[in-house]
Coordinates of C-alpha atoms and ligand atoms in Angstrom, one line a residue:
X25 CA 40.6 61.5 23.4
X26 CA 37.6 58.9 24.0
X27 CA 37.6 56.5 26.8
X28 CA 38.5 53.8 24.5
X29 CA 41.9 54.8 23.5
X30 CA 42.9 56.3 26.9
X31 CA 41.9 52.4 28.4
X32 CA 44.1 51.4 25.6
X33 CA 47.0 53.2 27.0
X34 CA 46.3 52.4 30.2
X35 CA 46.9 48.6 29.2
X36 CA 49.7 49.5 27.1
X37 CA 51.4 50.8 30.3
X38 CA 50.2 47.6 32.8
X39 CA 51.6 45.5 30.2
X40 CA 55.4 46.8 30.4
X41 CA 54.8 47.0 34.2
X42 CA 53.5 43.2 34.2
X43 CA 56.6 42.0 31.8
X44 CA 59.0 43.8 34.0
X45 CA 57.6 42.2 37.1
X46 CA 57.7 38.8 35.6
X47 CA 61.5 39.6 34.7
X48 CA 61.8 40.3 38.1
X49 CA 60.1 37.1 39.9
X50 CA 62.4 35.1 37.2
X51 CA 65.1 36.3 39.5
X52 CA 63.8 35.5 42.9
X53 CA 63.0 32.4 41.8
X54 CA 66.4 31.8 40.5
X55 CA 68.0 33.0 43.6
X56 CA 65.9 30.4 45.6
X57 CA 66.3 27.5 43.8
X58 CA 69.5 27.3 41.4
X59 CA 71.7 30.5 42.0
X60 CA 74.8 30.0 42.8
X61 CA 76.4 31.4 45.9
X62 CA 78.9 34.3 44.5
X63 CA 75.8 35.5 42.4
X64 CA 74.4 37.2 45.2
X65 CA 76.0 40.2 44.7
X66 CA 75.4 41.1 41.4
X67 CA 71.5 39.3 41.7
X68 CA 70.9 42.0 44.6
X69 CA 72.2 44.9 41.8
X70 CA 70.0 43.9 39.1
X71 CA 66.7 43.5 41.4
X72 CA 67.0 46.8 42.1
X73 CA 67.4 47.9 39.2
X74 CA 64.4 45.8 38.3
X75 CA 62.0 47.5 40.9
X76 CA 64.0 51.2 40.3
X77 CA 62.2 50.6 36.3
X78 CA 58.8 49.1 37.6
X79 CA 58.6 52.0 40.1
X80 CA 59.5 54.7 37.5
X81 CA 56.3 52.7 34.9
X82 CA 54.4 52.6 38.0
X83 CA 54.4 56.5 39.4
X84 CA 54.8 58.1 35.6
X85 CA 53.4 61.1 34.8
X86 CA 52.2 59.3 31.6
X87 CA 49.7 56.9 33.7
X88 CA 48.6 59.9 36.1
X89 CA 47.2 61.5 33.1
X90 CA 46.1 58.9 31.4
X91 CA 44.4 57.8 34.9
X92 CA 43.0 61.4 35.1
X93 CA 41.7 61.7 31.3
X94 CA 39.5 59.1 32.3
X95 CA 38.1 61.1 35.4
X96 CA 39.7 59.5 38.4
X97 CA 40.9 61.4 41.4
X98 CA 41.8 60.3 44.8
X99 CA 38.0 61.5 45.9
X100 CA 36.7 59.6 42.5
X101 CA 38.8 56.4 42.2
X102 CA 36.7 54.5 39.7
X103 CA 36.9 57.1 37.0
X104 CA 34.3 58.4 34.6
X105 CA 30.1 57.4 35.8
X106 CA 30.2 56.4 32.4
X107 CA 33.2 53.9 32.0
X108 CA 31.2 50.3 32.1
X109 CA 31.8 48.4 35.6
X110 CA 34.6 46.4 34.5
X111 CA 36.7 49.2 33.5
X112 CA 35.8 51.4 36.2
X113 CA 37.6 48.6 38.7
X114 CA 40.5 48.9 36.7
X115 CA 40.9 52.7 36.8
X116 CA 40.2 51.9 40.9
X117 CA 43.1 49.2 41.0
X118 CA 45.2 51.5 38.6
X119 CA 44.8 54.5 40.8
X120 CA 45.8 52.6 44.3
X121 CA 49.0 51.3 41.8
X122 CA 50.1 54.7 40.9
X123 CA 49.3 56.5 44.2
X124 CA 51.2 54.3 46.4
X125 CA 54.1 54.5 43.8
X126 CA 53.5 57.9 43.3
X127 CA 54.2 58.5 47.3
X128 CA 57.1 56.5 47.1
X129 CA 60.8 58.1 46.4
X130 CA 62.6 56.0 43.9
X131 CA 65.9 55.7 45.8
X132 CA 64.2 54.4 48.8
X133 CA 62.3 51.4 46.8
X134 CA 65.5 50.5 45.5
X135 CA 67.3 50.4 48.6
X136 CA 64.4 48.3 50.1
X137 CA 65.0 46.0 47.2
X138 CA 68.4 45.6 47.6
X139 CA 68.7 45.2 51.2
X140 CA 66.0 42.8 51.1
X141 CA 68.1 40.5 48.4
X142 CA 70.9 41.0 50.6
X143 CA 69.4 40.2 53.7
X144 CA 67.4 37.0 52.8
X145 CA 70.8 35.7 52.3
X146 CA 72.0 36.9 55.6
X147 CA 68.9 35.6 57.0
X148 CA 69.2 32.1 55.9
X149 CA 72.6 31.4 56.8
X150 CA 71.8 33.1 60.2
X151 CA 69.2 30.3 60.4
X152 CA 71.4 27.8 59.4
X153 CA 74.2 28.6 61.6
X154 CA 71.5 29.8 65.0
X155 CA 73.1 33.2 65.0
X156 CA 70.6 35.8 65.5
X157 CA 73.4 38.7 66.5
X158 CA 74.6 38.3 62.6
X159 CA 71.1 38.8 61.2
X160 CA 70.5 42.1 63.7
X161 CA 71.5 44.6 61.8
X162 CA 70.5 43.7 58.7
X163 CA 67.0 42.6 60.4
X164 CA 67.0 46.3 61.9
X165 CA 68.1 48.3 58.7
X166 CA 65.0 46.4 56.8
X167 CA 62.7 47.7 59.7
X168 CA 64.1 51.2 59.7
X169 CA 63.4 51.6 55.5
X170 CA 60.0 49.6 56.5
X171 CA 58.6 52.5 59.3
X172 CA 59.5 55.2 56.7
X173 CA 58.2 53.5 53.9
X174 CA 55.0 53.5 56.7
X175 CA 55.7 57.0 57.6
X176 CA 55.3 57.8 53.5
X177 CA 52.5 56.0 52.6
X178 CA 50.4 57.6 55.3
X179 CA 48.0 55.5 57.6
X180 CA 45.1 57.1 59.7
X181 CA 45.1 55.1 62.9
X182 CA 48.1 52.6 63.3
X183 CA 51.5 52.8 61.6
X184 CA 50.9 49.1 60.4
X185 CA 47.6 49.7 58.6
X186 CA 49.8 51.1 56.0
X187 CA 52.4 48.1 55.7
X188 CA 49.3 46.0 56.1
X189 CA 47.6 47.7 53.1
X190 CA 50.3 46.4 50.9
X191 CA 49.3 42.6 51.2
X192 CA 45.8 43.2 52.5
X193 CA 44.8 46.2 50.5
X194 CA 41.4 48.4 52.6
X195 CA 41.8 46.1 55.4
X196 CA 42.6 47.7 58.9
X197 CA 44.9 47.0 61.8
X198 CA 42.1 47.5 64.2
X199 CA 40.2 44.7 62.0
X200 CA 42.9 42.5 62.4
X201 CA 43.1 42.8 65.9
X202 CA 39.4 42.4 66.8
X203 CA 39.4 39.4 64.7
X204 CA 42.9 38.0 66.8
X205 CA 40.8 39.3 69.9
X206 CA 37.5 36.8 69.1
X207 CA 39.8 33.9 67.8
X208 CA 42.4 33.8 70.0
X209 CA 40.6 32.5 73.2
X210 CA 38.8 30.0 71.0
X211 CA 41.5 28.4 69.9
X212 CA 43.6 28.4 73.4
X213 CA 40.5 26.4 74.7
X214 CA 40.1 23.7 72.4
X215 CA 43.8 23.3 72.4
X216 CA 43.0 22.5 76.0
X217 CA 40.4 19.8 75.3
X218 CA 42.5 18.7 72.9
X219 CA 45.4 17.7 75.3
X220 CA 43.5 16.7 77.8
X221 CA 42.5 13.8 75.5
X222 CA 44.7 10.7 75.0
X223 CA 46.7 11.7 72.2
X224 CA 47.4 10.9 69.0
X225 CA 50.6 8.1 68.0
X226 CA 51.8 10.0 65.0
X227 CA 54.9 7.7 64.1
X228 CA 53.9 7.0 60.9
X229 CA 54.7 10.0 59.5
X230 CA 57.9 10.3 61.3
X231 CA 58.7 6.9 59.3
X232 CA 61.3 7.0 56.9
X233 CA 59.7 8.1 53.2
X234 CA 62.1 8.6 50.6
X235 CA 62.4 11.4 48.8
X236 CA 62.3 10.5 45.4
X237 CA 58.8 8.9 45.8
X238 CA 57.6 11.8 48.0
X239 CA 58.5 14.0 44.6
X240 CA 56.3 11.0 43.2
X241 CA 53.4 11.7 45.1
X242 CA 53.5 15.4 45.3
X243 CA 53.9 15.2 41.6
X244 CA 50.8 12.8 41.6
X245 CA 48.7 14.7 43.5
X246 CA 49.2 18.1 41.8
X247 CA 48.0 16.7 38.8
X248 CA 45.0 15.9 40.6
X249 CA 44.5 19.1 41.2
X250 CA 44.9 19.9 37.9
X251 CA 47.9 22.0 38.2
X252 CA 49.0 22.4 34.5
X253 CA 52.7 21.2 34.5
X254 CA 53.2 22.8 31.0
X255 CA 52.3 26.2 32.4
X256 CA 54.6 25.5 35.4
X257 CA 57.3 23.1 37.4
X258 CA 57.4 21.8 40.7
X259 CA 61.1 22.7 42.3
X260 CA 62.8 22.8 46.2
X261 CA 64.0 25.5 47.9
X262 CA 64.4 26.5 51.8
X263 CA 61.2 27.8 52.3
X264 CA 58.5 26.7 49.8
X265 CA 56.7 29.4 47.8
X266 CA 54.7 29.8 44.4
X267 CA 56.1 32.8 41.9
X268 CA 54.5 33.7 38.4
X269 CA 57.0 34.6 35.7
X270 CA 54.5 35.1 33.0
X271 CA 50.7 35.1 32.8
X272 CA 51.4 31.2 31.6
X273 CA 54.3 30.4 34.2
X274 CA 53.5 30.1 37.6
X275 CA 56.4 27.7 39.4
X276 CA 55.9 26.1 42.6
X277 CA 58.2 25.1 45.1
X278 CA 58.7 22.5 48.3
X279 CA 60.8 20.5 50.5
X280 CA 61.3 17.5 51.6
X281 CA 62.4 16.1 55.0
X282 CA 62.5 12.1 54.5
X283 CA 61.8 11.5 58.1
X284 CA 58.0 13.9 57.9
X285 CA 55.8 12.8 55.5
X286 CA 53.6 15.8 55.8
X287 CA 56.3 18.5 54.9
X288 CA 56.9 17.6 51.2
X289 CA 53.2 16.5 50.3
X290 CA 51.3 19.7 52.2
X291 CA 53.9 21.9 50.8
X292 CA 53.1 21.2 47.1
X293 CA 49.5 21.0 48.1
X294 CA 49.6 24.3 49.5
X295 CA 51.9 26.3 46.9
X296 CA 49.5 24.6 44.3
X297 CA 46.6 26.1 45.9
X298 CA 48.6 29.8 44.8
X299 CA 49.4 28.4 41.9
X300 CA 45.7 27.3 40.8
X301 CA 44.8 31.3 41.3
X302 CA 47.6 32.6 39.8
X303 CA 46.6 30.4 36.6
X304 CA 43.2 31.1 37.3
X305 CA 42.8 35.0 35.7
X306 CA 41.4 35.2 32.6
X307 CA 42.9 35.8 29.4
X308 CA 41.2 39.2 29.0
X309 CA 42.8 40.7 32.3
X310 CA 46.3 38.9 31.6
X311 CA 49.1 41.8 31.6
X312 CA 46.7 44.3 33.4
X313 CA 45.7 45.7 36.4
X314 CA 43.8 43.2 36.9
X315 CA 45.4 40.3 36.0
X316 CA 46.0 39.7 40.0
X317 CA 45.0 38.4 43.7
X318 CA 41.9 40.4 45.4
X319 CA 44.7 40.2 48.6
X320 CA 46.8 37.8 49.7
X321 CA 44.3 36.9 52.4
X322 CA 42.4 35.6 49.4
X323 CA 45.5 34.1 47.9
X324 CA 46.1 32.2 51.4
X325 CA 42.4 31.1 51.5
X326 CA 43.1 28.6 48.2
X327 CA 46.5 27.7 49.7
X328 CA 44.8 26.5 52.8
X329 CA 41.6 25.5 51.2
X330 CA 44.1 22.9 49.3
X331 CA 46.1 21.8 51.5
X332 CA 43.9 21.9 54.9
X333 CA 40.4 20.8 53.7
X334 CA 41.0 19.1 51.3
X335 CA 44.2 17.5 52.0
X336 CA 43.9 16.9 55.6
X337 CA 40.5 15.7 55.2
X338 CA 39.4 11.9 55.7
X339 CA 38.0 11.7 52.6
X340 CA 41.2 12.4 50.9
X341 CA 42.7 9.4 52.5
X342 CA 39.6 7.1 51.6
X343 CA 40.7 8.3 47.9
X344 CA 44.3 8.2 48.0
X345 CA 45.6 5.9 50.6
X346 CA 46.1 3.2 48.5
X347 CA 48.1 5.5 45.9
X348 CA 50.4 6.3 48.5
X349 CA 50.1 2.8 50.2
X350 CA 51.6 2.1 46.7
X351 CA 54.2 4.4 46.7
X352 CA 55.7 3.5 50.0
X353 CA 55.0 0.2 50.1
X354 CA 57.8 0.3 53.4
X355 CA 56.2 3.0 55.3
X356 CA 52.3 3.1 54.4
X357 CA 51.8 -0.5 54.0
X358 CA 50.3 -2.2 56.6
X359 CA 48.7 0.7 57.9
X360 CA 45.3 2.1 58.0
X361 CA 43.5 5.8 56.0
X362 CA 42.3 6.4 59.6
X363 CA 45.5 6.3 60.8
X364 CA 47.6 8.2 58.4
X365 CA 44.4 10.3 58.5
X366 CA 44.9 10.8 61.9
X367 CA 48.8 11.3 62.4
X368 CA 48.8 14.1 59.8
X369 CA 45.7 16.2 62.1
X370 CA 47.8 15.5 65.4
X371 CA 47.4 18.7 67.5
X372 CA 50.5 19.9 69.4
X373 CA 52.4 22.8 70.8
X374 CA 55.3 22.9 68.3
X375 CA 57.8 26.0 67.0
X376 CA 57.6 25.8 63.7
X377 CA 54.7 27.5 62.4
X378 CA 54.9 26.0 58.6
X379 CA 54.5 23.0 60.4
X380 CA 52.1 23.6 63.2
X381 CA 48.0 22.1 62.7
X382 CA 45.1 23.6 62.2
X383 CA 44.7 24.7 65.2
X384 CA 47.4 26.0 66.5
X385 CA 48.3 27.4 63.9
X386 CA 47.0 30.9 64.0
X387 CA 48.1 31.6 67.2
X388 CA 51.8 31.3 65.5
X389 CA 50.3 34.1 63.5
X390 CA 49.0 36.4 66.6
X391 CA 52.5 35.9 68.1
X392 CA 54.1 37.3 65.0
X393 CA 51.3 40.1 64.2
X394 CA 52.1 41.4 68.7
X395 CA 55.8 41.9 68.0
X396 CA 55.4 43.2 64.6
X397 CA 53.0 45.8 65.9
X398 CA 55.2 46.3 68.7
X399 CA 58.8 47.1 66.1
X400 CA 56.4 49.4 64.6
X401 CA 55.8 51.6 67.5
X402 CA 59.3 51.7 68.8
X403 CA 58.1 49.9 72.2
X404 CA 60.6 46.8 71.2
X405 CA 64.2 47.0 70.0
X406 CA 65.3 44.6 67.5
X407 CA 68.3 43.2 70.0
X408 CA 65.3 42.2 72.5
X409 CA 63.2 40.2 69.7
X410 CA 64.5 36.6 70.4
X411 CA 63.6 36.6 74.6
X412 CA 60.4 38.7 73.1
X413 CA 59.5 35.9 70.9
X414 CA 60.3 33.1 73.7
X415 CA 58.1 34.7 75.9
X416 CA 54.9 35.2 74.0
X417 CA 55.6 31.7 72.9
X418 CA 55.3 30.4 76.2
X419 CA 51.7 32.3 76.9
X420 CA 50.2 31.0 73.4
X421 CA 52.0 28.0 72.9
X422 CA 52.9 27.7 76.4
X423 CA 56.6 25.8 75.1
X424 CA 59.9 28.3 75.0
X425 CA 62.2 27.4 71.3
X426 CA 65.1 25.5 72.2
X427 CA 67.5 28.1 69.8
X428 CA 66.5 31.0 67.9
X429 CA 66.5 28.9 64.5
X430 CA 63.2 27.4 66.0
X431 CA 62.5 30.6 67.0
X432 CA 62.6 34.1 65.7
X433 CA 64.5 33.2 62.6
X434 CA 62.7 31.0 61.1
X435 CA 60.8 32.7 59.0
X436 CA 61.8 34.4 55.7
X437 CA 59.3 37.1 56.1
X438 CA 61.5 40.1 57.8
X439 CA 64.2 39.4 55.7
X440 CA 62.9 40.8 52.7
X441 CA 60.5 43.2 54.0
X442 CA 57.6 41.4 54.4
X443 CA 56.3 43.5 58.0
X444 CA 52.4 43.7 57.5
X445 CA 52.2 40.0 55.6
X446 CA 51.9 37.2 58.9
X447 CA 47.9 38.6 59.5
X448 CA 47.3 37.5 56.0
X449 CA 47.4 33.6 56.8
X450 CA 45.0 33.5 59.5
X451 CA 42.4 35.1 57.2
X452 CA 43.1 32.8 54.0
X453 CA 42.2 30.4 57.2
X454 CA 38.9 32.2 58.1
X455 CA 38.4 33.1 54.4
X456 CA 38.9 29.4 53.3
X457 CA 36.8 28.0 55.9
X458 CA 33.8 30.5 54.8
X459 CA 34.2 29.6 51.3
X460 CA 34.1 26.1 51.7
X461 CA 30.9 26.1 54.2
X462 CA 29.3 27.7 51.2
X463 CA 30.5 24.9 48.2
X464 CA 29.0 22.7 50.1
X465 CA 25.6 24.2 49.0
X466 CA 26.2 24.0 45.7
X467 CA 28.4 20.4 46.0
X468 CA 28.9 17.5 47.2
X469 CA 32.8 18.3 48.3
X470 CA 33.0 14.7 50.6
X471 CA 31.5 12.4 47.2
X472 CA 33.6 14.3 45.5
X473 CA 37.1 13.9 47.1
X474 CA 36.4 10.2 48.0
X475 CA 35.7 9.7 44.3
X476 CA 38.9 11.3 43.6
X477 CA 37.0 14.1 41.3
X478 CA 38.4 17.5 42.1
X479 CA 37.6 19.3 39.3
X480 CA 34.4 20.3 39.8
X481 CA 36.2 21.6 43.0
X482 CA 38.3 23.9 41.3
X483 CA 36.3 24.7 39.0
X484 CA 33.7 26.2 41.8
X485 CA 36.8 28.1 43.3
X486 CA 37.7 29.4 39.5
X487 CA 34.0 30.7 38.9
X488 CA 33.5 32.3 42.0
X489 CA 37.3 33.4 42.8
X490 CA 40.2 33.1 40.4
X491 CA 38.4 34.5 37.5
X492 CA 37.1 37.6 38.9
X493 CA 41.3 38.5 39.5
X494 CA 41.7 41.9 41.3
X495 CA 37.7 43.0 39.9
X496 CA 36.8 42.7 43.5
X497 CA 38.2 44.2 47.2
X498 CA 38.8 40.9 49.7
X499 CA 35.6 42.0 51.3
X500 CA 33.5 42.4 48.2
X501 CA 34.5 39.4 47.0
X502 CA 33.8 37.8 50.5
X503 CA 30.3 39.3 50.1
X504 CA 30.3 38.4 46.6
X505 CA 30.5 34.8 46.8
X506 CA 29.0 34.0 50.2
X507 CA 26.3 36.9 50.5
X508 CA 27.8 37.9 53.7
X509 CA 31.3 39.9 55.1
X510 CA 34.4 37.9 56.8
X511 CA 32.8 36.1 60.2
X512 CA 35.0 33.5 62.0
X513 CA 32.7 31.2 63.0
X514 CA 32.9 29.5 60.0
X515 CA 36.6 28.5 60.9
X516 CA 36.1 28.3 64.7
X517 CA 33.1 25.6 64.1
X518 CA 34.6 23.6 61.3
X519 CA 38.0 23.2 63.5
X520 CA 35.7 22.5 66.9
X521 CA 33.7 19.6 64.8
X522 CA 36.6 18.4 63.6
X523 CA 39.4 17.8 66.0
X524 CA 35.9 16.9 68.3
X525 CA 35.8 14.0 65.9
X526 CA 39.2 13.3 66.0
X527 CA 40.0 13.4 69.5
X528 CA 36.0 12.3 70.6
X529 CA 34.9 14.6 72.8
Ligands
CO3 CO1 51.0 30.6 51.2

């Protein structure tokens, strides 16, 4: 059979794997926003079932050999020299598809998926209630399927490279770490210059903003992003996220604390960020391979790229201060851009990493990426995470979490399996800042915020990024667009000249 007809099938069996996945992401976004309680059980049974049919499209025999009639082995990924360049990165992304699925055994995917419905649940009242004894088994059942999913997928070095490898595909452990290594320092310093200087009164935002005008504004600004609100909707749930239920259907959520301003607006601005490069693929890679992120490292740096520099720019409140001064007439008016400006870039200590600035930020990420390298190797039982966690949070925060729901539970990630996926924020963070240094070659990114023209903004980002979809490894794209690989000095210096600003010194 020619190349052509075997590419053909190829998309003919991505496409039923992308419509099943869609079905599934219509039911996690169900069970986060609308579901109600007594449908958990059933909605744990048919995501498993779900994942049981995309695992059986995703390891069949019929896409081995349609893989292999078009000459790729493991030693040969990208298929036959032949194959144009475009379709030999499919057959690559293809391959890594199938071969993880291939490794995996069927009933242990869908026991993953169905403890990890089950145990989000678990998880969140947990939270709710501060309980972190009722969450411990559940917490150490997810970690048990996760080490021998690890154990099956193989890993040369660490046991995490091979969880890692799910989020942050050909990315290493020991990459990771030397990267934590060089930041980590960095970061603990200027957070020591920082509070050595007179700090920042932040009690604006603590103001009281209601929350039918924050929906307002977060509505406002996402369509200055351009965020297509018939391809998508803007909904709340506990812990904000972006899911796409169709190549044309990427939903975003937030929430909304009426005594924060930043929670509602940055969480829209962020999930909008993943929602942009979701919505970003074009149409000729919809339903395949390749019709996805280069890594969610990738997918973090728009996230953050939205909702960091640009959103917590000055410029953005020369542009949009009087929109929101006009909004909230109570809180805003009256008040200053520079100071709003300000009170949304205060730098503090805090435990809750969704919240936490710039620049303390990642070192909410290094505390998560130590003790999930630790439950990996066996060196720390689940029953001793919570004093684990109040520990290292003393020595890079240097504050201890009053209760455990400002502690170890407050993150969704463990509860459905997501070991390997913290690491990814802190390089959309690098990756973002990188990125950014190099649009501002090629634009004018402060002109074009003050003048409230984001477009030619995204469309940079959807040239360079969202278009070439999963074409590209994170570090080929990295090279790709900036000429160079991942270096962190791009993040280290634009955080040092800005809080330097901010805080004059
Ligand atoms: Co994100």
């Amino acid at each position: 059979m020619s190349h052509e007809v075997n590419l053909k099938k190829l998309n003919a069996i991505s496409k039923e794997i992308s419509l099943l996945t869609h079905t599934f992401s219509i039911l996690g976004w169900d069970q986060e926003t609308y579901m109600p309680e007594g449908a958990a059980a059933e909605r744990a049974e048919q995501s498993s079932l779900l994942s049981k049919l995309i695992h059986q499209r995703a390891s069949s025999n019929e896409l081995e050999n349609v893989l292999s009639s078009l000459g790729c082995t493991d030693s040969n990924p990208m298929g036959d020299i032949s194959l144009d360049d475009y379709s030999r990165r499919l057959v690559r992304r293809a391959h890594k598809t199938y071969t993880d699925a291939a490794k995996l055994p069927e009933n242990l995917v869908m026991q993953i998926a169905e403890h990890s419905s089950i145990s989000q649940n678990i998880w969140a009242k947990a939270r709710a209630d501060n309980n972190f004894s009722a969450y411990q088994p559940y917490l150490e059942k997810m970690t048990d399927l996760l080490i021998q999913k690890a154990e099956i997928l193989g890993y040369n070095n660490h046991i995490y490279d091979a969880l890692l490898d799910q989020f942050e595909p050909w990315t290493k452990t020991s990459e990771i770490q030397q990267l934590f290594n060089n930041l980590q320092p960095k970061l603990i310093s200027l957070l020591k210059k920082i509070t050595s200087c007179q700090q920042i009164d932040d009690s604006i935002i603590h103001r009281k903003w209601d929350i039918k005008r924050q929906k307002e504004l977060s509505e406002f600004i996402l369509k200055e992003m351009h965020y297509d609100f018939t391809k998508g909707r803007l909904d709340e749930s506990a812990h904000p996220f972006t899911t796409t239920l169709g190549s044309s259907d990427v939903r975003l959520t937030t929430r909304y604390n009426k005594n924060y301003f930043n929670m509602g607006l940055y969480g829209s601005m962020h999930e909008c960020g993943h929602g942009l490069y979701e919505l970003g693929y074009p149409e000729k890679m919809h339903g395949t391979f390749l019709g996805d992120a280069a890594s969610m490292g990738i997918h973090e740096s728009q996230s953050r790229f939205w909702e960091n520099i640009i959103g917590r720019s000055r410029e953005f409140f020369t542009a949009y201060f009087d929109k929101i001064a006009e909004i909230f007439p109570e809180p805003a008016g009256g008040s200053t851009p520079d100071e709003l400006f300000r009170a949304v870039n205060k730098v503090e200590p805090s435990f809750i990493r969704v919240e936490a600035d710039e620049v303390t930020y990642s070192l909410h990420i290094i505390l998560r990426f130590r003790l999930e390298l630790q439950i990996l190797e066996k060196s720390l039982k689940i029953k001793d995470l919570p004093e684990a966690w109040n520990e290292l949070s003393r020595e890079l925060l240097g504050i201890t979490p009053e209760n455990d729901s400002q502690g170890v539970l407050q993150d969704v990630h463990w509860s459905f399996g997501g070991i390997g996926y913290f690491p990814t924020y802190t390089l959309g963070n690098l990756y973002s800042a990188q990125f950014h240094h190099y649009m501002k070659k090629d634009l004018n990114v402060s002109e074009l915020i003050e003048s409230r023209n984001l477009l030619p903004i995204l469309d940079w980002l959807h040239e360079k990024i969202h278009s070439k979809g999963a074409l590209y490894t994170a570090p080929e794209l990295c090279k790709l667009v900036t000429g160079e690989d991942l270096n962190a000095e791009y993040f280290s210096s634009y955080i040092y000249d800005k809080y330097s600003r901010i805080y004059d010194f």
